[in-house]
Amino acid sequence: MAELPGQIRRMGGGISQLLEQIYGFSRRCLFRVISMGPTPCHIAFIMDGNRRYAKKRGLEDGSGHKAGFSALMSMLQYCYELGIKYVTIYAFSIDNFRRKPEEVESVMDLMLEKIKSLLEKESIVHQYGIRVYFIGNLALLNDQVRAAAEKVMKATAKNSRVVLLICIAYNSTDEIVQAVKKSCINKSDNIEASGNYKHEDRGSDIEGTDMENQEKKIQLVDIEENMQMSVAPNPDILIRSSGETRLSNFLLWQTGNTQLCSPAALWPEIGLRHLLWAILNFQRNHSYLEKRKKQL
Amino acid sequence: MGEKEKRASNRKMPKHVAVILDGNRRWAEKRGLGTSEGHEAGARRLLENAKDCFAMGTNTISLFAFSTENWERPEDEVKCLMALFEKQFRAEMPFFQRDKIKILVIGNRAKIPESLRGLIEEVEEATKSYEGKNLIIAIDYSGRFDILQACKSLATKVKDGLIQVEDINEEAMEKELLTKCSEFPNPDLLIRTSGEQRISNFFLWQSAYTELYFPTVLWPDFGEAEYLEALTWYQQRQRRFGRRV
């Protein structure tokens, strides 16, 4: 009789494992069906609503971000299983530094813990062969977080299956300003270099002038090359949770033609159905856009 | 107090409303009309909405009339649009002058027909002294083109020694973007009709904190009632700009 509770627990554990396997199998079948249509190459997420989630459930502030992290891991798993190669997440904006110091510190501590955990053997990075980039003004981070981020980037540099871009201490306007500055510096360096050539080769003065004018002009490609996010194509879909419909200074340059989705669910409540809905909409619009292109 | 006045007295009115006027062609198709009729209906709706908007206290309205990508549309449609712009500018000059609306056209003017270019210059000149109401019309505009021209302008200033590279910051960029003409360069609210949920390369930099509203109604059907719905929606937003409320 004393063995019965143990047996029941083992049976319960066995059943739940079985259910998990059935769920996983059904999910993979569903993903196979969805991948028959056009699949987005790059999805970006604004993970909004962690604090509201904690407040709603009467939990302390930090638990919202922890629940948010679990939701993130699930989302990444679904994305990579679906064959989406690039995922970008808005982890921490430069604007967020203006929050209460205690909150900023607690978020930084959580990020340090989670960044370090990416290097563990059981982490999602190893499971899916993820190359991780940290995008943002990393100089604004404390030394520990910055060092951990650089370690992860170095350790995953050889991975090439899928990519995770973590925007931290990031603002799109800051990214654009840095790219503009680099373009200006590169152009003045080029002009100095081409100036030397012109003196030495008098035979082709006219051509030299044309080349010089071309080189002097900053092109769109110059700015694009100098964007930190140039390591990935533009996002096909941008999902912002919690029902807010604004970009909050995220990927402004890159989302000119991106489909924007704003499910009402708070970030820790985000699930597979929201992702599937966004992708189905993408597939519907994709065929409409292709049709319009053919009409042109 | 009428609905309009009630709205105007409410402090939380958007100072700058941006509009992507999408859906003219689909509206015409639904009614068995030609594309040009769709655009004409769109133009009429535009002026009605602009009047309402200014009456409710908005300072700046921006319209995405023609994007850089629109040059790829059929030649006939492009010609019809250019002709429509000319017709509207001429027809509405009295209205702009009567209501003291400053007209500003932003975009790359190199490719638009010369007659239209000349007319734009006339309209801008005639309305340049007005204050308090700005109507920005984006013709052959794209957000990336705007950022690129700002970058080129800054690069020239660096080359000429007027500024150092270190001086290039967000404020410096905003002073070069084409929206510098308005006291409120960044839209508070951006409305894109017809249900498409994308910015299509309209204001990129300027939309950093803009509330984006995507009603499914087609542009020629977007009237006063629909605009009031948009305003109600806007006024319920909690704008945090990255901080806690």
mmCIF file of C-alpha atoms in Angstrom, chain A:
data_model
loop_
_atom_site.group_PDB
_atom_site.id
_atom_site.type_symbol
_atom_site.label_atom_id
_atom_site.label_comp_id
_atom_site.label_asym_id
_atom_site.label_seq_id
_atom_site.Cartn_x
_atom_site.Cartn_y
_atom_site.Cartn_z
ATOM 1 C CA MET A 1 0.000 0.000 0.000
ATOM 2 C CA ALA A 2 2.890 2.350 0.871
ATOM 3 C CA GLU A 3 4.225 1.870 -2.670
ATOM 4 C CA LEU A 4 0.985 3.183 -4.233
ATOM 5 C CA PRO A 5 1.696 6.963 -4.011
ATOM 6 C CA GLY A 6 5.167 6.345 -5.546
ATOM 7 C CA GLN A 7 3.666 4.253 -8.318
ATOM 8 C CA ILE A 8 1.032 6.879 -8.994
ATOM 9 C CA ARG A 9 3.702 9.583 -9.133
ATOM 10 C CA ARG A 10 5.788 7.508 -11.565
ATOM 11 C CA MET A 11 2.719 6.859 -13.691
ATOM 12 C CA GLY A 12 1.828 10.573 -13.582
ATOM 13 C CA GLY A 13 5.380 11.467 -14.601
ATOM 14 C CA GLY A 14 5.241 8.910 -17.421
ATOM 15 C CA ILE A 15 1.918 10.246 -18.698
ATOM 16 C CA SER A 16 3.102 13.816 -18.677
ATOM 17 C CA GLN A 17 6.254 12.805 -20.591
ATOM 18 C CA LEU A 18 4.095 11.003 -23.115
ATOM 19 C CA LEU A 19 1.829 14.006 -23.487
ATOM 20 C CA GLU A 20 4.878 16.222 -24.002
ATOM 21 C CA GLN A 21 6.146 13.917 -26.724
ATOM 22 C CA ILE A 22 2.741 13.872 -28.444
ATOM 23 C CA TYR A 23 2.562 17.670 -28.225
ATOM 24 C CA GLY A 24 6.090 18.034 -29.608
ATOM 25 C CA PHE A 25 5.306 15.646 -32.461
ATOM 26 C CA SER A 26 2.044 17.457 -33.362
ATOM 27 C CA ARG A 27 3.849 20.781 -33.246
ATOM 28 C CA ARG A 28 6.541 19.553 -35.625
ATOM 29 C CA CYS A 29 3.865 18.224 -38.008
ATOM 30 C CA LEU A 30 2.096 21.585 -37.904
ATOM 31 C CA PHE A 31 5.391 23.373 -38.602
ATOM 32 C CA ARG A 32 5.992 21.106 -41.615
ATOM 33 C CA VAL A 33 2.630 22.147 -43.049
ATOM 34 C CA ILE A 34 3.284 25.844 -42.434
ATOM 35 C CA SER A 35 6.753 25.674 -43.958
ATOM 36 C CA MET A 36 5.167 24.660 -47.272
ATOM 37 C CA GLY A 37 4.224 28.302 -47.691
ATOM 38 C CA PRO A 38 6.697 31.207 -47.734
ATOM 39 C CA THR A 39 8.522 31.303 -44.413
ATOM 40 C CA PRO A 40 9.939 34.504 -42.984
ATOM 41 C CA CYS A 41 13.708 34.622 -42.885
ATOM 42 C CA HIS A 42 13.937 37.068 -39.972
ATOM 43 C CA ILE A 43 11.535 37.815 -37.099
ATOM 44 C CA ALA A 44 12.097 40.587 -34.557
ATOM 45 C CA PHE A 45 10.460 40.774 -31.127
ATOM 46 C CA ILE A 46 9.780 43.684 -28.768
ATOM 47 C CA MET A 47 9.253 41.865 -25.490
ATOM 48 C CA ASP A 48 6.849 44.264 -23.817
ATOM 49 C CA GLY A 49 4.716 43.640 -20.726
ATOM 50 C CA ASN A 50 6.904 41.816 -18.178
ATOM 51 C CA ARG A 51 6.271 44.351 -15.418
ATOM 52 C CA ARG A 52 2.531 44.536 -16.102
ATOM 53 C CA TYR A 53 2.441 40.730 -15.967
ATOM 54 C CA ALA A 54 4.085 40.701 -12.526
ATOM 55 C CA LYS A 55 1.692 43.412 -11.283
ATOM 56 C CA LYS A 56 -1.329 41.532 -12.669
ATOM 57 C CA ARG A 57 -0.346 38.404 -10.764
ATOM 58 C CA GLY A 58 0.649 40.215 -7.602
ATOM 59 C CA LEU A 59 4.249 39.077 -7.952
ATOM 60 C CA GLU A 60 7.356 41.075 -7.165
ATOM 61 C CA ASP A 61 8.835 43.085 -10.046
ATOM 62 C CA GLY A 62 11.740 40.805 -10.967
ATOM 63 C CA SER A 63 9.508 37.749 -11.513
ATOM 64 C CA GLY A 64 7.944 39.387 -14.544
ATOM 65 C CA HIS A 65 11.307 39.496 -16.297
ATOM 66 C CA LYS A 66 12.048 35.886 -15.289
ATOM 67 C CA ALA A 67 8.730 34.715 -16.701
ATOM 68 C CA GLY A 68 9.561 36.771 -19.784
ATOM 69 C CA PHE A 69 12.827 34.914 -20.203
ATOM 70 C CA SER A 70 10.999 31.537 -20.232
ATOM 71 C CA ALA A 71 8.608 32.852 -22.847
ATOM 72 C CA LEU A 72 11.592 33.980 -24.899
ATOM 73 C CA MET A 73 13.209 30.542 -24.787
ATOM 74 C CA SER A 74 9.979 28.954 -26.031
ATOM 75 C CA MET A 75 9.656 31.496 -28.846
ATOM 76 C CA LEU A 76 13.246 30.911 -29.957
ATOM 77 C CA GLN A 77 12.638 27.164 -29.988
ATOM 78 C CA TYR A 78 9.528 27.555 -32.157
ATOM 79 C CA CYS A 79 11.256 29.973 -34.532
ATOM 80 C CA TYR A 80 14.280 27.772 -35.091
ATOM 81 C CA GLU A 81 12.093 24.627 -35.444
ATOM 82 C CA LEU A 82 10.114 26.481 -38.102
ATOM 83 C CA GLY A 83 13.316 27.141 -40.031
ATOM 84 C CA ILE A 84 13.509 30.879 -39.355
ATOM 85 C CA LYS A 85 17.165 31.724 -39.624
ATOM 86 C CA TYR A 86 17.360 35.138 -37.886
ATOM 87 C CA VAL A 87 15.673 36.231 -34.664
ATOM 88 C CA THR A 88 16.252 39.667 -33.150
ATOM 89 C CA ILE A 89 15.101 40.674 -29.681
ATOM 90 C CA TYR A 90 14.894 44.085 -28.043
ATOM 91 C CA ALA A 91 16.359 43.221 -24.664
ATOM 92 C CA PHE A 92 17.251 46.640 -23.265
ATOM 93 C CA SER A 93 16.902 50.092 -24.800
ATOM 94 C CA ILE A 94 19.173 53.072 -24.090
ATOM 95 C CA ASP A 95 15.972 54.793 -22.892
ATOM 96 C CA ASN A 96 15.512 52.064 -20.265
ATOM 97 C CA PHE A 97 18.603 53.357 -18.438
ATOM 98 C CA ARG A 98 16.335 56.205 -17.284
ATOM 99 C CA ARG A 99 14.271 53.821 -15.174
ATOM 100 C CA LYS A 100 14.764 53.606 -11.393
ATOM 101 C CA PRO A 101 18.370 52.569 -10.608
ATOM 102 C CA GLU A 102 17.177 49.548 -8.591
ATOM 103 C CA GLU A 103 15.191 48.261 -11.533
ATOM 104 C CA VAL A 104 18.055 48.842 -13.979
ATOM 105 C CA GLU A 105 20.437 47.020 -11.653
ATOM 106 C CA SER A 106 18.071 44.081 -11.202
ATOM 107 C CA VAL A 107 17.577 43.779 -14.966
ATOM 108 C CA MET A 108 21.344 43.943 -15.542
ATOM 109 C CA ASP A 109 21.883 41.207 -12.927
ATOM 110 C CA LEU A 110 19.281 38.995 -14.599
ATOM 111 C CA MET A 111 20.863 39.645 -18.019
ATOM 112 C CA LEU A 112 24.324 38.763 -16.729
ATOM 113 C CA GLU A 113 22.994 35.500 -15.314
ATOM 114 C CA LYS A 114 21.165 34.619 -18.549
ATOM 115 C CA ILE A 115 24.026 35.665 -20.848
ATOM 116 C CA LYS A 116 26.407 33.419 -18.914
ATOM 117 C CA SER A 117 23.870 30.563 -19.083
ATOM 118 C CA LEU A 118 23.975 30.737 -22.901
ATOM 119 C CA LEU A 119 27.429 29.196 -22.740
ATOM 120 C CA GLU A 120 26.290 26.134 -20.815
ATOM 121 C CA LYS A 121 26.212 22.821 -22.630
ATOM 122 C CA GLU A 122 22.435 22.352 -22.202
ATOM 123 C CA SER A 123 21.620 25.841 -23.425
ATOM 124 C CA ILE A 124 19.579 26.604 -26.516
ATOM 125 C CA VAL A 125 22.722 27.952 -28.204
ATOM 126 C CA HIS A 126 24.244 24.504 -28.391
ATOM 127 C CA GLN A 127 20.959 22.763 -29.106
ATOM 128 C CA TYR A 128 20.389 24.815 -32.291
ATOM 129 C CA GLY A 129 23.911 25.934 -33.203
ATOM 130 C CA ILE A 130 23.077 29.606 -32.703
ATOM 131 C CA ARG A 131 25.464 32.402 -33.562
ATOM 132 C CA VAL A 132 24.818 35.202 -31.091
ATOM 133 C CA TYR A 133 25.378 38.893 -31.727
ATOM 134 C CA PHE A 134 24.975 41.629 -29.157
ATOM 135 C CA ILE A 135 23.920 44.792 -30.942
ATOM 136 C CA GLY A 136 24.006 48.207 -29.279
ATOM 137 C CA ASN A 137 26.208 50.748 -27.599
ATOM 138 C CA LEU A 138 27.966 48.118 -25.470
ATOM 139 C CA ALA A 139 30.200 50.756 -23.856
ATOM 140 C CA LEU A 140 27.128 51.826 -21.843
ATOM 141 C CA LEU A 141 26.953 48.424 -20.122
ATOM 142 C CA ASN A 142 28.805 47.604 -16.942
ATOM 143 C CA ASP A 143 32.122 45.738 -17.386
ATOM 144 C CA GLN A 144 30.777 42.358 -16.288
ATOM 145 C CA VAL A 145 27.814 42.311 -18.659
ATOM 146 C CA ARG A 146 29.928 43.615 -21.535
ATOM 147 C CA ALA A 147 32.648 41.007 -20.904
ATOM 148 C CA ALA A 148 30.079 38.207 -20.737
ATOM 149 C CA ALA A 149 28.464 39.415 -23.993
ATOM 150 C CA GLU A 150 31.820 39.544 -25.783
ATOM 151 C CA LYS A 151 32.667 36.064 -24.523
ATOM 152 C CA VAL A 152 29.417 34.663 -25.930
ATOM 153 C CA MET A 153 29.939 36.381 -29.298
ATOM 154 C CA LYS A 154 33.441 34.948 -29.541
ATOM 155 C CA ALA A 155 32.386 31.460 -28.437
ATOM 156 C CA THR A 156 29.544 31.294 -30.982
ATOM 157 C CA ALA A 157 31.326 33.003 -33.875
ATOM 158 C CA LYS A 158 31.747 29.722 -35.750
ATOM 159 C CA ASN A 159 28.076 28.716 -35.518
ATOM 160 C CA SER A 160 26.228 29.275 -38.748
ATOM 161 C CA ARG A 161 22.921 27.437 -38.644
ATOM 162 C CA VAL A 162 20.798 30.132 -37.059
ATOM 163 C CA VAL A 163 21.392 33.599 -35.657
ATOM 164 C CA LEU A 164 20.188 35.397 -32.542
ATOM 165 C CA LEU A 165 20.651 39.164 -32.391
ATOM 166 C CA ILE A 166 20.231 40.604 -28.910
ATOM 167 C CA CYS A 167 19.734 44.369 -28.914
ATOM 168 C CA ILE A 168 21.069 45.647 -25.629
ATOM 169 C CA ALA A 169 21.865 49.278 -24.733
ATOM 170 C CA TYR A 170 20.382 49.865 -28.178
ATOM 171 C CA ASN A 171 18.449 52.652 -29.867
ATOM 172 C CA SER A 172 17.839 52.757 -33.575
ATOM 173 C CA THR A 173 18.613 56.486 -33.748
ATOM 174 C CA ASP A 174 21.909 55.804 -31.935
ATOM 175 C CA GLU A 175 22.694 52.993 -34.411
ATOM 176 C CA ILE A 176 21.985 55.349 -37.332
ATOM 177 C CA VAL A 177 24.115 58.162 -35.846
ATOM 178 C CA GLN A 178 27.061 55.775 -35.376
ATOM 179 C CA ALA A 179 26.682 54.557 -38.968
ATOM 180 C CA VAL A 180 26.523 58.159 -40.240
ATOM 181 C CA LYS A 181 29.681 59.064 -38.281
ATOM 182 C CA LYS A 182 31.546 56.037 -39.655
ATOM 183 C CA SER A 183 30.412 56.888 -43.206
ATOM 184 C CA CYS A 184 31.727 60.458 -42.807
ATOM 185 C CA ILE A 185 35.064 59.223 -41.453
ATOM 186 C CA ASN A 186 35.417 56.577 -44.193
ATOM 187 C CA LYS A 187 34.612 59.097 -46.917
ATOM 188 C CA SER A 188 37.184 61.628 -45.738
ATOM 189 C CA ASP A 189 39.779 58.839 -45.544
ATOM 190 C CA ASN A 190 38.896 57.804 -49.132
ATOM 191 C CA ILE A 191 39.129 61.374 -50.360
ATOM 192 C CA GLU A 192 42.587 61.773 -48.866
ATOM 193 C CA ALA A 193 43.699 58.512 -50.471
ATOM 194 C CA SER A 194 42.267 59.366 -53.925
ATOM 195 C CA GLY A 195 43.785 62.846 -53.723
ATOM 196 C CA ASN A 196 47.271 61.228 -53.696
ATOM 197 C CA TYR A 197 46.447 59.182 -56.822
ATOM 198 C CA LYS A 198 45.308 62.259 -58.708
ATOM 199 C CA HIS A 199 48.629 64.018 -58.237
ATOM 200 C CA GLU A 200 50.610 61.047 -59.457
ATOM 201 C CA ASP A 201 48.548 60.228 -62.549
ATOM 202 C CA ARG A 202 48.005 63.390 -64.597
ATOM 203 C CA GLY A 203 47.094 61.456 -67.726
ATOM 204 C CA SER A 204 43.605 60.618 -66.548
ATOM 205 C CA ASP A 205 42.606 63.811 -64.819
ATOM 206 C CA ILE A 206 39.014 63.836 -66.092
ATOM 207 C CA GLU A 207 38.389 60.249 -65.050
ATOM 208 C CA GLY A 208 40.102 60.963 -61.781
ATOM 209 C CA THR A 209 37.720 63.862 -61.136
ATOM 210 C CA ASP A 210 34.668 61.719 -61.883
ATOM 211 C CA MET A 211 35.890 58.970 -59.587
ATOM 212 C CA GLU A 212 36.676 61.488 -56.925
ATOM 213 C CA ASN A 213 33.169 62.939 -57.130
ATOM 214 C CA GLN A 214 31.630 59.474 -56.912
ATOM 215 C CA GLU A 215 33.787 58.551 -53.975
ATOM 216 C CA LYS A 216 33.029 61.844 -52.259
ATOM 217 C CA LYS A 217 29.277 61.207 -52.354
ATOM 218 C CA ILE A 218 27.963 59.067 -49.542
ATOM 219 C CA GLN A 219 25.649 56.384 -50.900
ATOM 220 C CA LEU A 220 22.870 54.446 -49.207
ATOM 221 C CA VAL A 221 25.099 51.382 -49.221
ATOM 222 C CA ASP A 222 27.738 53.237 -47.177
ATOM 223 C CA ILE A 223 25.301 53.877 -44.359
ATOM 224 C CA GLU A 224 23.888 50.338 -44.604
ATOM 225 C CA GLU A 225 27.312 48.723 -44.406
ATOM 226 C CA ASN A 226 28.088 50.650 -41.258
ATOM 227 C CA MET A 227 24.871 49.681 -39.466
ATOM 228 C CA GLN A 228 25.468 47.195 -36.671
ATOM 229 C CA MET A 229 22.410 45.240 -37.853
ATOM 230 C CA SER A 230 23.928 44.743 -41.327
ATOM 231 C CA VAL A 231 24.874 41.217 -40.245
ATOM 232 C CA ALA A 232 21.225 40.241 -40.842
ATOM 233 C CA PRO A 233 18.692 40.928 -43.599
ATOM 234 C CA ASN A 234 15.766 43.244 -42.808
ATOM 235 C CA PRO A 235 13.096 41.647 -40.608
ATOM 236 C CA ASP A 236 10.057 40.208 -42.396
ATOM 237 C CA ILE A 237 7.899 40.392 -39.272
ATOM 238 C CA LEU A 238 8.111 42.516 -36.122
ATOM 239 C CA ILE A 239 6.036 41.298 -33.167
ATOM 240 C CA ARG A 240 5.460 43.624 -30.223
ATOM 241 C CA SER A 241 3.548 42.080 -27.344
ATOM 242 C CA SER A 242 1.160 43.784 -24.913
ATOM 243 C CA GLY A 243 -0.908 45.479 -27.590
ATOM 244 C CA GLU A 244 1.211 48.616 -27.984
ATOM 245 C CA THR A 245 1.675 49.647 -31.591
ATOM 246 C CA ARG A 246 4.837 51.667 -31.749
ATOM 247 C CA LEU A 247 8.442 50.928 -32.587
ATOM 248 C CA SER A 248 9.988 52.600 -29.507
ATOM 249 C CA ASN A 249 13.181 53.385 -31.393
ATOM 250 C CA PHE A 250 13.782 49.785 -32.509
ATOM 251 C CA LEU A 251 15.135 48.907 -35.987
ATOM 252 C CA LEU A 252 13.701 52.051 -37.601
ATOM 253 C CA TRP A 253 16.053 51.829 -40.618
ATOM 254 C CA GLN A 254 15.396 48.118 -41.104
ATOM 255 C CA THR A 255 11.616 47.906 -40.724
ATOM 256 C CA GLY A 256 10.525 50.111 -43.632
ATOM 257 C CA ASN A 257 8.749 47.158 -45.277
ATOM 258 C CA THR A 258 8.341 44.882 -42.285
ATOM 259 C CA GLN A 259 4.940 43.526 -41.329
ATOM 260 C CA LEU A 260 4.086 44.824 -37.858
ATOM 261 C CA CYS A 261 2.065 42.649 -35.450
ATOM 262 C CA SER A 262 0.843 43.647 -32.028
ATOM 263 C CA PRO A 263 -0.886 40.848 -30.126
ATOM 264 C CA ALA A 264 -2.574 42.008 -26.915
ATOM 265 C CA ALA A 265 -0.887 39.303 -24.812
ATOM 266 C CA LEU A 266 1.773 40.492 -22.370
ATOM 267 C CA TRP A 267 5.222 39.094 -23.196
ATOM 268 C CA PRO A 268 5.231 36.240 -20.603
ATOM 269 C CA GLU A 269 1.805 35.196 -21.996
ATOM 270 C CA ILE A 270 3.027 35.055 -25.605
ATOM 271 C CA GLY A 271 2.616 31.631 -27.145
ATOM 272 C CA LEU A 272 2.802 29.535 -30.262
ATOM 273 C CA ARG A 273 -0.598 30.698 -31.477
ATOM 274 C CA HIS A 274 0.584 34.342 -31.658
ATOM 275 C CA LEU A 275 3.633 33.365 -33.668
ATOM 276 C CA LEU A 276 1.569 31.197 -36.033
ATOM 277 C CA TRP A 277 -0.974 33.980 -36.509
ATOM 278 C CA ALA A 278 1.807 36.407 -37.461
ATOM 279 C CA ILE A 279 3.314 33.918 -39.901
ATOM 280 C CA LEU A 280 -0.042 33.076 -41.505
ATOM 281 C CA ASN A 281 -0.658 36.813 -42.006
ATOM 282 C CA PHE A 282 2.815 37.123 -43.483
ATOM 283 C CA GLN A 283 2.043 34.293 -45.909
ATOM 284 C CA ARG A 284 -1.266 35.885 -46.908
ATOM 285 C CA ASN A 285 0.319 39.307 -47.504
ATOM 286 C CA HIS A 286 3.296 37.728 -49.212
ATOM 287 C CA SER A 287 1.114 36.224 -51.938
ATOM 288 C CA TYR A 288 -0.824 39.527 -52.257
ATOM 289 C CA LEU A 289 2.431 41.487 -52.575
ATOM 290 C CA GLU A 290 3.812 39.018 -55.122
ATOM 291 C CA LYS A 291 0.558 39.355 -57.103
ATOM 292 C CA ARG A 292 0.831 43.153 -57.059
ATOM 293 C CA LYS A 293 4.461 42.970 -58.190
ATOM 294 C CA LYS A 294 3.380 40.775 -61.147
ATOM 295 C CA GLN A 295 0.618 43.276 -62.041
ATOM 296 C CA LEU A 296 3.221 46.025 -62.241
#
